[in-house]
Amino acid sequence: MKKFIYLGLLALTATVYAQEKGTVSGGFETNSQWYLNDTGLLDEFYNPVTHPEHPLRSNSYLFVNYKIKNWTFGVQAESYEQEALLNYNPKYKGTNVGTYFAQFKNEKIDVTAGYFYEQFGSGLLLRCWEDRALGINNALRGVRFIYKPAKYVTLKTVYGQQRTGFDVSEGKIYGADLELSLSDAFQFAKDELAIGFTYVGRDEATAVVNPKFSQLTNAFSGRINYSHDSFYISSEYDYKGKDAVVQVKNQIDNNLIKPGSALLLNLGYSKKGFGIDGTFRRLENMSFFSERIAKGNQYNDMVLNYLPSLTKQHHYNLANIYVYQAQPNVILNDASLVKAGEIGGQIDLFYQFKKGTALGGKYGTKVALNYAEYHGLGGTFYILAPQDYQTDFIGFGKKYFSDANIEVTKKWSDAWQSGFSLIHQYYNKKYIQETYGEINTNIIGAETTYKMKDNKSVRVQAEHLWADSDKKNWASLLTEFNFGTKYTLYVSDMYNYGNEDAKLRHHYYSIGNSYRYKSTRIALAYGRQRGGLVCVGGVCRYVPESTGVSLSLNTSF
């Protein structure tokens, strides 16, 4: 707490100084949870949910940036007291300075020393970012240099070690990225064309005796983006040099040395009232960490690249029970469970029926279709020593996941709007979670919002899920009241009524409210947390079953 006080005094002093010399910005965020015993809620082993040793926990962040002319200085302090929220990285403990930086920037040069965030291309080789809901902060501590000698040229170089907890990884990261805007260089009138090239190197010594792999892992990629009027297309190919495979957590396999690769293709067409977008991705042995043995950790710790699940991000609760996760890893240790990556994609289509037509009505009707499907890579796998595999470049193996859905949004009047969804999912739990089972689900969801005077509104969302195995059927209901733009109250329940085990037919209820004033938001809630994956943008973290009271506060200045 003393460190927060010191940082607060620093912010106050800087604010006074900035009135004449510069500007100060920043913010404070805290997410607290009081975990409670709940004998009515059992985990998968029939144990009642009990609070941890320290039932009152919080994750808090205070960040301050000071800008003067071409210079910006920043610092972020973090506190995890008495411990971090459940299932966050145990390295986040106590109170300390998390990140700091100094940056100089003008029209051509941008230099940062300290901690920084960066992404090359789509992030398949390098993406350093922060997401507090997922417990991710994999910033690099070192130096970043960006040079723009002309409008159409951007060169980035980075060097650093990746953040892990309040420390940094042993592996050293080198990187360079060059992007050329050819449409600017040749002054194309209607077309947008850009190409890019990336290099990322990881230099990490290991304890392996007589390693058959190099200490330095080199990775390269090239990309192209093109658009003309309403049409666009982009593609990226990545190659990761030969390196030791980690099949079992914390164990480097010195006898299986393989390269990795990724191919990403996206194209689409969009105009008013109509759009279609398709994405294809192939991943082979594309896990990439700043320390090799970090592979397999459940906290997204020391991950260098960005491999989100490229599927529809549903806003219905039940559609996020069986959520897909990207499968870039190699496993040859079990004859019934072999894999070396994934192949698949998704297609999105939307159409807006015009106002005044039979299906459009007075206000128009929007229909959105989405289909996603992913498989393991096809090929030949040798599970006996010496282990090896050869994949087909375009070869589809075991089916991992599929999601077919339709969503209709209809505005009935100036005050009343509704939405309706039908979703079918296939989830291969054996290959995605490396446990057992296959699950087929059908989900129906409906919601309606009614706006009243003085910016008041009420929203009701109802869902039902039918599943042919696992926990079987679910029902869900959410009601939300908005009293103007500042205050919101909600109550919800998810009920696993179809579970074949009557003891596990749980209600996951929650009641909460939030209040917003200018740039400050405070929220208070009580209820049960369903054990499973919490996902943001296709990246997930696992949370256990729990019951408690939560308080969050977020403000900026």
Coordinates of C-alpha atoms in Angstrom, one line a residue:
M1 CA 0.0 0.0 0.0
K2 CA 2.9 2.4 0.7
K3 CA 3.9 2.1 -3.0
F4 CA 0.5 3.2 -4.0
I5 CA 0.7 6.2 -1.7
Y6 CA 4.1 7.1 -3.1
L7 CA 2.8 6.8 -6.6
G8 CA -0.3 8.9 -5.7
L9 CA 2.0 11.6 -4.4
L10 CA 4.0 11.4 -7.5
A11 CA 0.9 11.8 -9.6
L12 CA -0.2 14.8 -7.6
T13 CA 3.2 16.5 -7.9
A14 CA 3.3 15.8 -11.6
T15 CA -0.2 17.3 -12.0
V16 CA 0.8 20.5 -10.4
Y17 CA 4.0 20.7 -12.5
A18 CA 2.1 19.8 -15.6
Q19 CA -0.1 22.8 -15.4
E20 CA 2.9 24.8 -16.7
K21 CA 5.1 22.3 -18.4
G22 CA 3.1 19.3 -19.6
T23 CA 0.0 17.1 -19.2
V24 CA -0.8 14.2 -16.9
S25 CA -3.2 11.3 -17.6
G26 CA -3.8 8.0 -16.0
G27 CA -6.3 5.9 -14.2
F28 CA -7.1 3.5 -11.4
E29 CA -8.8 0.1 -11.6
T30 CA -9.6 -2.4 -8.9
N31 CA -11.4 -5.7 -9.1
S32 CA -12.2 -7.2 -5.7
Q33 CA -13.8 -10.5 -4.7
W34 CA -15.0 -11.8 -1.4
Y35 CA -15.3 -15.6 -1.8
L36 CA -17.9 -17.4 0.3
N37 CA -18.6 -20.9 1.3
D38 CA -21.5 -22.5 -0.7
T39 CA -22.5 -26.0 0.3
G40 CA -25.2 -26.0 -2.3
L41 CA -22.7 -25.7 -5.1
L42 CA -20.6 -28.9 -5.9
D43 CA -17.6 -29.2 -8.1
E44 CA -17.0 -32.1 -10.5
F45 CA -15.6 -34.2 -7.6
Y46 CA -18.8 -33.5 -5.5
N47 CA -16.9 -31.2 -3.1
P48 CA -18.8 -28.2 -1.9
V49 CA -17.3 -24.9 -2.9
T50 CA -15.4 -23.4 -0.1
H51 CA -13.6 -20.1 0.1
P52 CA -9.8 -20.1 -0.2
E53 CA -7.4 -19.4 2.6
H54 CA -7.6 -15.7 1.9
P55 CA -11.3 -15.1 1.0
L56 CA -11.0 -11.4 0.3
R57 CA -8.8 -10.7 -2.7
S58 CA -8.2 -7.9 -5.2
N59 CA -6.4 -7.0 -8.4
S60 CA -5.6 -3.3 -8.5
Y61 CA -3.8 -1.1 -11.0
L62 CA -2.7 2.5 -10.9
F63 CA -1.1 4.0 -14.0
V64 CA 0.2 7.5 -14.6
N65 CA 1.5 9.0 -17.9
Y66 CA 3.3 12.4 -18.1
K67 CA 3.7 14.0 -21.5
I68 CA 5.9 17.1 -22.2
K69 CA 6.6 18.1 -25.8
N70 CA 8.0 15.0 -27.6
W71 CA 8.5 13.0 -24.4
T72 CA 6.1 10.7 -22.5
F73 CA 6.9 9.0 -19.2
G74 CA 4.7 6.3 -17.7
V75 CA 4.5 4.0 -14.7
Q76 CA 2.0 1.3 -13.6
A77 CA 1.8 0.0 -10.1
E78 CA -0.1 -3.2 -9.3
S79 CA -1.4 -4.7 -6.1
Y80 CA -2.7 -8.2 -5.6
E81 CA -3.8 -8.3 -1.9
Q82 CA -4.1 -10.4 0.0
E83 CA -3.6 -12.5 -3.1
A84 CA -4.7 -12.3 -6.8
L85 CA -8.2 -13.3 -7.8
L86 CA -8.7 -17.1 -8.1
N87 CA -6.8 -18.7 -11.0
Y88 CA -4.7 -15.7 -11.9
N89 CA -1.0 -16.3 -12.4
P90 CA 0.5 -17.0 -8.9
K91 CA 3.5 -14.8 -9.8
Y92 CA 1.2 -11.8 -9.4
K93 CA 1.5 -11.4 -5.6
G94 CA 1.8 -8.4 -3.3
T95 CA 2.3 -4.8 -4.4
N96 CA 5.0 -3.6 -6.8
V97 CA 5.7 -1.5 -9.9
G98 CA 4.5 -3.5 -12.8
T99 CA 5.7 -1.5 -15.8
Y100 CA 7.4 1.8 -16.6
F101 CA 8.7 3.5 -19.8
A102 CA 10.1 6.6 -21.3
Q103 CA 9.3 7.5 -24.9
F104 CA 10.5 10.1 -27.4
K105 CA 8.4 10.6 -30.5
N106 CA 8.4 12.9 -33.5
E107 CA 7.2 12.6 -37.1
K108 CA 10.0 10.2 -38.1
I109 CA 11.4 8.6 -34.9
D110 CA 9.7 6.8 -32.0
V111 CA 12.0 5.4 -29.3
T112 CA 10.8 3.7 -26.2
A113 CA 12.9 2.4 -23.3
G114 CA 11.4 0.3 -20.5
Y115 CA 8.2 -1.8 -20.9
F116 CA 6.3 -1.6 -24.2
Y117 CA 3.6 -3.3 -26.1
E118 CA 3.9 -4.2 -29.8
Q119 CA 2.4 -6.3 -32.6
F120 CA 3.9 -7.4 -35.9
G121 CA 1.4 -8.1 -38.6
S122 CA -1.5 -10.2 -37.3
G123 CA 0.4 -11.2 -34.3
L124 CA 1.1 -14.8 -35.4
L125 CA 4.8 -14.3 -34.5
L126 CA 4.7 -11.4 -32.0
R127 CA 2.0 -9.7 -30.0
C128 CA 2.7 -8.1 -26.6
W129 CA -0.4 -6.8 -25.0
E130 CA -2.3 -6.4 -21.7
D131 CA -5.8 -7.8 -20.9
R132 CA -6.6 -7.6 -17.2
A133 CA -9.7 -9.7 -17.4
L134 CA -7.5 -12.6 -18.7
G135 CA -4.6 -11.8 -16.4
I136 CA -2.3 -11.2 -19.4
N137 CA 0.5 -8.6 -19.4
N138 CA 3.3 -9.9 -21.6
A139 CA 5.0 -6.6 -22.3
L140 CA 8.7 -6.6 -23.4
R141 CA 11.2 -4.8 -21.2
G142 CA 13.9 -3.4 -23.3
V143 CA 14.1 -1.0 -26.2
R144 CA 11.8 -0.3 -29.2
F145 CA 12.8 1.9 -32.2
I146 CA 10.3 2.9 -34.9
Y147 CA 11.6 4.8 -37.9
K148 CA 9.4 6.4 -40.6
P149 CA 11.7 8.0 -43.2
A150 CA 8.7 8.5 -45.6
K151 CA 4.9 8.3 -45.4
Y152 CA 4.9 4.8 -47.0
V153 CA 7.7 3.2 -45.0
T154 CA 7.6 2.0 -41.3
L155 CA 10.5 0.1 -39.8
K156 CA 10.2 -1.3 -36.3
T157 CA 13.0 -3.0 -34.2
V158 CA 12.6 -4.4 -30.7
Y159 CA 14.8 -6.0 -28.1
G160 CA 13.8 -7.1 -24.7
Q161 CA 12.8 -9.8 -22.2
Q162 CA 9.2 -10.6 -21.6
R163 CA 7.3 -9.8 -18.5
T164 CA 6.3 -12.7 -16.2
G165 CA 4.8 -11.6 -12.9
F166 CA 6.9 -8.8 -11.6
D167 CA 10.0 -10.2 -13.2
V168 CA 11.1 -10.9 -16.8
S169 CA 11.8 -14.2 -18.7
E170 CA 15.2 -15.7 -19.2
G171 CA 14.7 -15.7 -23.0
K172 CA 15.8 -12.7 -24.9
I173 CA 13.6 -11.5 -27.8
Y174 CA 14.8 -9.7 -31.0
G175 CA 12.5 -8.5 -33.6
A176 CA 12.2 -6.3 -36.8
D177 CA 9.2 -5.4 -38.9
L178 CA 9.1 -3.5 -42.2
E179 CA 5.9 -2.3 -43.7
L180 CA 5.6 -0.7 -47.1
S181 CA 2.5 1.1 -48.3
L182 CA 2.8 0.7 -52.0
S183 CA -0.4 2.6 -52.6
D184 CA 1.1 5.7 -51.0
A185 CA 4.4 5.2 -52.7
F186 CA 2.9 5.0 -56.2
Q187 CA -0.1 7.2 -55.4
F188 CA -2.8 4.8 -56.3
A189 CA -6.1 6.5 -56.7
K190 CA -8.6 3.8 -55.6
D191 CA -6.5 0.9 -54.5
E192 CA -4.9 0.2 -51.1
L193 CA -1.9 -2.1 -51.2
A194 CA 0.7 -2.8 -48.5
I195 CA 3.3 -5.5 -47.9
G196 CA 5.2 -6.4 -44.7
F197 CA 8.1 -8.5 -43.6
T198 CA 8.8 -9.7 -40.0
Y199 CA 11.7 -11.3 -38.1
V200 CA 11.5 -12.5 -34.5
G201 CA 14.3 -14.3 -32.7
R202 CA 14.2 -15.9 -29.3
D203 CA 17.5 -16.6 -27.6
E204 CA 17.2 -18.9 -24.6
A205 CA 19.7 -21.2 -23.0
T206 CA 18.3 -24.4 -21.5
A207 CA 19.4 -27.1 -19.1
V208 CA 19.3 -29.8 -21.8
V209 CA 22.6 -31.7 -22.0
N210 CA 23.9 -31.8 -25.6
P211 CA 20.9 -30.1 -27.2
K212 CA 20.1 -31.1 -30.7
F213 CA 18.5 -27.7 -31.3
S214 CA 19.9 -24.2 -31.5
Q215 CA 19.7 -21.8 -28.6
L216 CA 18.4 -19.2 -31.0
T217 CA 15.0 -19.8 -32.6
N218 CA 14.5 -17.7 -35.8
A219 CA 11.0 -17.0 -37.2
F220 CA 10.1 -15.1 -40.4
S221 CA 6.9 -13.9 -42.0
G222 CA 5.6 -12.0 -45.0
R223 CA 2.2 -10.4 -45.5
I224 CA 0.1 -8.5 -48.1
N225 CA -3.0 -6.4 -47.8
Y226 CA -5.1 -5.2 -50.7
S227 CA -8.4 -3.5 -51.1
H228 CA -10.4 -1.9 -53.9
D229 CA -13.7 -0.2 -53.3
S230 CA -15.8 -2.7 -51.3
F231 CA -13.4 -5.7 -51.9
Y232 CA -10.5 -6.6 -49.6
I233 CA -8.0 -9.4 -49.2
S234 CA -5.1 -10.1 -46.9
S235 CA -2.7 -12.9 -46.4
E236 CA 0.2 -13.8 -44.1
Y237 CA 2.6 -16.7 -44.0
D238 CA 4.8 -17.4 -41.0
Y239 CA 7.7 -19.8 -40.6
K240 CA 9.3 -20.8 -37.2
G241 CA 12.7 -22.5 -37.5
K242 CA 13.4 -25.9 -36.1
D243 CA 13.2 -26.2 -32.4
A244 CA 12.6 -28.7 -29.7
V245 CA 9.0 -29.7 -29.1
V246 CA 7.4 -29.6 -25.6
Q247 CA 4.8 -32.3 -25.5
V248 CA 4.6 -32.7 -21.7
K249 CA 4.5 -29.7 -19.4
N250 CA 8.0 -28.6 -18.3
Q251 CA 9.8 -31.2 -20.4
I252 CA 11.8 -30.3 -23.5
D253 CA 11.9 -33.2 -26.0
N254 CA 15.5 -33.3 -27.3
N255 CA 14.6 -36.0 -29.8
L256 CA 11.7 -34.3 -31.6
I257 CA 13.0 -31.2 -33.4
K258 CA 10.5 -29.7 -35.8
P259 CA 9.7 -26.4 -37.5
G260 CA 6.4 -24.6 -37.3
S261 CA 4.3 -22.6 -39.8
A262 CA 1.1 -20.6 -40.1
L263 CA -1.0 -19.5 -43.0
L264 CA -3.7 -16.9 -42.6
L265 CA -6.0 -15.7 -45.4
N266 CA -8.9 -13.3 -45.2
L267 CA -11.1 -11.8 -47.9
G268 CA -14.4 -10.2 -48.2
Y269 CA -16.8 -7.7 -49.8
S270 CA -18.9 -5.1 -48.0
K271 CA -21.3 -2.4 -49.0
K272 CA -24.3 -0.8 -47.4
G273 CA -26.8 -3.5 -46.5
F274 CA -24.6 -6.5 -47.5
G275 CA -21.3 -8.0 -46.4
I276 CA -19.5 -11.3 -46.7
D277 CA -16.2 -12.2 -45.1
G278 CA -14.2 -15.4 -45.1
T279 CA -11.1 -16.4 -43.0
F280 CA -8.9 -19.5 -43.4
R281 CA -6.1 -20.4 -41.0
R282 CA -3.6 -23.3 -40.8
L283 CA -1.4 -23.7 -37.8
E284 CA 1.4 -26.3 -37.4
N285 CA 3.5 -26.5 -34.3
M286 CA 3.0 -22.7 -33.7
S287 CA 3.3 -22.4 -29.9
F288 CA 5.9 -19.7 -29.3
F289 CA 7.0 -18.7 -25.8
S290 CA 9.9 -16.6 -24.4
E291 CA 10.8 -19.7 -22.4
R292 CA 10.3 -23.1 -24.0
I293 CA 9.0 -24.8 -20.8
A294 CA 6.3 -22.2 -20.4
K295 CA 4.3 -24.1 -23.0
G296 CA 1.3 -25.8 -21.4
N297 CA 0.8 -23.2 -18.6
Q298 CA -2.8 -22.2 -18.0
Y299 CA -2.1 -18.5 -17.4
N300 CA -1.1 -17.4 -20.9
D301 CA 2.3 -16.6 -19.3
M302 CA 5.3 -15.8 -21.5
V303 CA 3.3 -16.4 -24.7
L304 CA 4.9 -14.5 -27.6
N305 CA 2.4 -14.8 -30.3
Y306 CA -1.4 -14.2 -30.7
L307 CA -3.5 -17.2 -31.7
P308 CA -7.1 -16.4 -31.0
S309 CA -9.9 -18.8 -31.9
L310 CA -11.3 -17.5 -35.2
T311 CA -15.0 -18.2 -34.6
K312 CA -18.0 -16.1 -33.9
Q313 CA -17.8 -14.3 -30.5
H314 CA -21.3 -15.0 -29.1
H315 CA -23.0 -12.6 -26.7
Y316 CA -25.3 -15.3 -25.4
N317 CA -24.1 -17.0 -22.2
L318 CA -25.0 -20.6 -23.1
A319 CA -23.2 -20.3 -26.5
N320 CA -20.0 -19.7 -24.6
I321 CA -20.0 -22.9 -22.5
Y322 CA -18.4 -25.0 -25.3
V323 CA -16.0 -22.4 -26.7
Y324 CA -13.2 -23.2 -29.1
Q325 CA -9.6 -22.6 -28.4
A326 CA -6.9 -22.5 -31.1
Q327 CA -4.9 -25.8 -31.3
P328 CA -1.3 -25.1 -32.4
N329 CA 0.4 -27.8 -30.3
V330 CA 2.1 -31.1 -31.1
I331 CA 1.2 -34.3 -29.2
L332 CA 2.4 -37.8 -30.1
N333 CA 2.5 -39.5 -26.7
D334 CA -0.9 -41.1 -27.0
A335 CA -2.0 -43.2 -30.0
S336 CA -5.6 -42.2 -29.5
L337 CA -4.8 -38.5 -29.3
V338 CA -2.2 -37.3 -31.8
K339 CA -2.1 -33.8 -33.3
A340 CA 0.2 -31.2 -34.8
G341 CA -2.0 -28.2 -35.2
E342 CA -5.3 -27.1 -36.8
I343 CA -6.8 -26.2 -40.1
G344 CA -10.1 -24.5 -40.8
G345 CA -11.9 -21.2 -40.9
Q346 CA -15.1 -19.3 -40.8
I347 CA -17.4 -17.4 -43.1
D348 CA -19.7 -14.4 -42.1
L349 CA -22.5 -13.0 -44.1
F350 CA -25.0 -10.3 -43.3
Y351 CA -27.9 -8.8 -45.2
Q352 CA -30.1 -5.8 -44.4
F353 CA -33.6 -6.0 -45.7
K354 CA -34.5 -2.5 -46.8
K355 CA -37.2 -0.4 -45.1
G356 CA -40.6 -0.7 -46.6
T357 CA -40.1 -4.2 -48.0
A358 CA -42.2 -7.2 -46.9
L359 CA -39.3 -8.6 -44.8
G360 CA -37.8 -5.2 -43.9
G361 CA -41.0 -3.6 -42.6
K362 CA -40.9 0.0 -41.4
Y363 CA -37.4 -0.1 -39.9
G364 CA -35.6 -2.8 -41.8
T365 CA -34.4 -6.3 -40.7
K366 CA -30.8 -7.5 -40.4
V367 CA -29.9 -11.2 -40.9
A368 CA -26.4 -12.5 -40.1
L369 CA -25.1 -16.0 -40.9
N370 CA -21.9 -17.5 -39.6
Y371 CA -20.2 -20.9 -40.0
A372 CA -16.9 -22.0 -38.5
E373 CA -15.2 -25.4 -38.7
Y374 CA -11.8 -26.6 -37.5
H375 CA -9.9 -29.9 -37.9
G376 CA -6.6 -31.4 -36.9
L377 CA -4.0 -31.5 -39.6
G378 CA -4.0 -34.6 -41.7
G379 CA -0.8 -36.5 -42.2
T380 CA 1.3 -39.4 -41.0
F381 CA 2.2 -39.7 -37.3
Y382 CA 4.8 -41.9 -35.8
I383 CA 4.2 -42.3 -32.1
L384 CA 6.9 -45.0 -31.4
A385 CA 10.6 -44.0 -31.0
P386 CA 11.8 -42.2 -32.9
Q387 CA 8.7 -40.0 -32.8
D388 CA 8.0 -37.9 -35.9
Y389 CA 5.2 -36.7 -38.1
Q390 CA 4.6 -35.5 -41.7
T391 CA 1.6 -33.3 -42.3
D392 CA -0.3 -32.6 -45.5
F393 CA -0.4 -28.9 -46.3
I394 CA -4.1 -29.0 -47.1
G395 CA -5.2 -32.1 -45.2
F396 CA -8.1 -32.4 -42.8
G397 CA -7.8 -34.8 -39.9
K398 CA -10.0 -35.3 -36.9
K399 CA -12.8 -32.7 -36.6
Y400 CA -12.4 -30.5 -33.6
F401 CA -15.2 -28.0 -33.7
S402 CA -18.0 -26.5 -35.7
D403 CA -20.5 -23.7 -35.2
A404 CA -23.4 -22.8 -37.5
N405 CA -25.6 -19.9 -36.5
I406 CA -28.2 -17.4 -37.7
E407 CA -29.0 -14.2 -36.0
V408 CA -32.0 -11.9 -36.9
T409 CA -32.3 -8.4 -35.5
K410 CA -35.5 -6.5 -35.9
K411 CA -36.6 -3.0 -34.9
W412 CA -40.3 -2.8 -34.4
S413 CA -40.7 0.8 -33.4
D414 CA -38.6 3.7 -32.2
A415 CA -38.7 2.2 -28.7
W416 CA -38.7 -1.6 -29.3
Q417 CA -36.0 -3.8 -30.8
S418 CA -35.6 -7.6 -30.7
G419 CA -33.0 -10.2 -31.6
F420 CA -33.3 -14.0 -32.3
S421 CA -30.5 -16.6 -32.7
L422 CA -30.3 -20.3 -33.6
I423 CA -26.9 -22.0 -33.0
H424 CA -25.6 -25.5 -33.6
Q425 CA -22.2 -26.5 -32.2
Y426 CA -20.0 -29.6 -32.3
Y427 CA -17.3 -29.8 -29.7
N428 CA -14.7 -32.5 -29.6
K429 CA -13.8 -32.3 -25.9
K430 CA -11.2 -35.1 -26.3
Y431 CA -9.0 -33.1 -28.7
I432 CA -9.7 -29.6 -27.5
Q433 CA -9.4 -30.2 -23.8
E434 CA -7.5 -33.4 -24.0
T435 CA -10.0 -35.3 -21.9
Y436 CA -12.8 -37.3 -23.5
G437 CA -16.1 -37.0 -25.2
E438 CA -17.9 -35.4 -28.1
I439 CA -20.7 -32.9 -27.7
N440 CA -23.4 -31.7 -30.0
T441 CA -25.5 -28.7 -28.9
N442 CA -28.5 -26.8 -30.2
I443 CA -29.1 -23.3 -28.7
I444 CA -31.9 -20.9 -29.1
G445 CA -31.6 -17.3 -27.9
A446 CA -33.9 -14.3 -27.9
E447 CA -33.6 -10.8 -26.5
T448 CA -35.7 -7.7 -26.6
T449 CA -35.0 -4.1 -25.5
Y450 CA -37.6 -1.5 -24.8
K451 CA -36.7 2.1 -24.4
M452 CA -38.7 4.4 -22.3
K453 CA -38.6 8.1 -21.6
D454 CA -35.7 9.8 -19.9
N455 CA -33.2 7.3 -21.4
K456 CA -34.6 4.5 -19.3
S457 CA -34.8 1.0 -20.8
V458 CA -35.3 -2.7 -20.0
R459 CA -33.6 -5.6 -21.7
V460 CA -34.6 -9.3 -21.4
Q461 CA -32.5 -12.2 -22.8
A462 CA -33.7 -15.8 -22.7
E463 CA -31.7 -18.8 -23.8
H464 CA -31.9 -22.6 -23.9
L465 CA -29.2 -25.2 -24.8
W466 CA -29.8 -28.8 -25.6
A467 CA -26.7 -31.1 -25.4
D468 CA -26.5 -34.8 -26.2
S469 CA -23.8 -35.5 -23.6
D470 CA -21.6 -34.0 -20.9
K471 CA -23.8 -31.8 -18.6
K472 CA -26.8 -31.9 -21.0
N473 CA -29.5 -29.2 -21.0
W474 CA -29.3 -25.6 -19.7
A475 CA -31.7 -22.7 -19.5
S476 CA -30.8 -19.0 -18.9
L477 CA -32.6 -15.8 -18.2
L478 CA -31.2 -12.2 -17.9
T479 CA -33.1 -9.0 -17.1
E480 CA -31.4 -5.7 -17.2
F481 CA -32.7 -2.3 -16.2
N482 CA -31.0 0.9 -17.3
F483 CA -32.0 4.0 -15.4
G484 CA -30.7 6.6 -17.8
T485 CA -27.1 6.5 -18.9
K486 CA -25.6 6.3 -15.4
Y487 CA -27.2 3.4 -13.4
T488 CA -27.8 -0.2 -14.4
L489 CA -29.3 -3.1 -12.4
Y490 CA -29.4 -6.7 -13.6
V491 CA -30.4 -10.1 -12.4
S492 CA -29.6 -13.4 -14.1
D493 CA -29.7 -17.2 -13.7
M494 CA -28.2 -20.1 -15.6
Y495 CA -29.7 -23.4 -14.7
N496 CA -28.2 -26.8 -15.6
Y497 CA -31.5 -28.6 -15.1
G498 CA -30.7 -31.4 -17.5
N499 CA -27.7 -32.8 -15.8
E500 CA -28.0 -36.5 -15.4
D501 CA -26.6 -36.2 -11.9
A502 CA -29.3 -34.5 -9.8
K503 CA -26.6 -33.3 -7.3
L504 CA -25.0 -31.3 -10.1
R505 CA -28.1 -29.5 -11.3
H506 CA -27.0 -26.1 -10.2
H507 CA -28.4 -22.6 -10.5
Y508 CA -25.7 -20.0 -11.4
Y509 CA -27.5 -16.9 -10.3
S510 CA -26.2 -13.3 -10.1
I511 CA -27.5 -9.9 -9.2
G512 CA -25.6 -6.8 -9.7
N513 CA -25.6 -3.1 -10.4
S514 CA -23.3 -0.4 -11.8
Y515 CA -23.1 3.4 -11.6
R516 CA -21.2 5.6 -14.0
Y517 CA -20.3 9.3 -13.4
K518 CA -18.2 11.0 -16.0
S519 CA -15.1 8.8 -16.4
T520 CA -15.7 6.7 -13.2
R521 CA -17.6 3.4 -13.1
I522 CA -18.3 1.3 -10.0
A523 CA -20.0 -2.1 -10.0
L524 CA -21.2 -4.4 -7.2
A525 CA -22.5 -7.9 -7.7
Y526 CA -23.3 -11.1 -5.8
G527 CA -23.7 -14.6 -7.2
R528 CA -22.2 -17.8 -8.5
Q529 CA -19.4 -18.2 -11.1
R530 CA -19.7 -21.2 -13.4
G531 CA -16.5 -23.1 -13.6
G532 CA -15.0 -23.1 -17.1
L533 CA -13.4 -20.7 -19.6
V534 CA -13.7 -17.0 -19.6
C535 CA -12.8 -15.6 -23.1
V536 CA -12.0 -12.2 -24.5
G537 CA -11.4 -11.8 -28.2
G538 CA -10.9 -15.6 -28.7
V539 CA -8.3 -15.9 -25.9
C540 CA -9.4 -17.7 -22.8
R541 CA -8.5 -18.4 -19.2
Y542 CA -10.0 -21.0 -16.9
V543 CA -12.0 -20.0 -13.8
P544 CA -13.1 -22.4 -11.0
E545 CA -16.6 -22.7 -9.5
S546 CA -17.1 -20.0 -6.9
T547 CA -19.6 -17.9 -5.0
G548 CA -19.1 -14.5 -3.6
V549 CA -19.4 -10.7 -3.7
S550 CA -17.5 -8.7 -6.3
L551 CA -16.7 -5.0 -6.5
S552 CA -15.0 -3.2 -9.3
L553 CA -14.0 0.4 -9.7
N554 CA -12.5 2.0 -12.8
T555 CA -11.7 5.7 -13.3
S556 CA -9.4 7.8 -15.5
F557 CA -8.0 11.3 -15.4

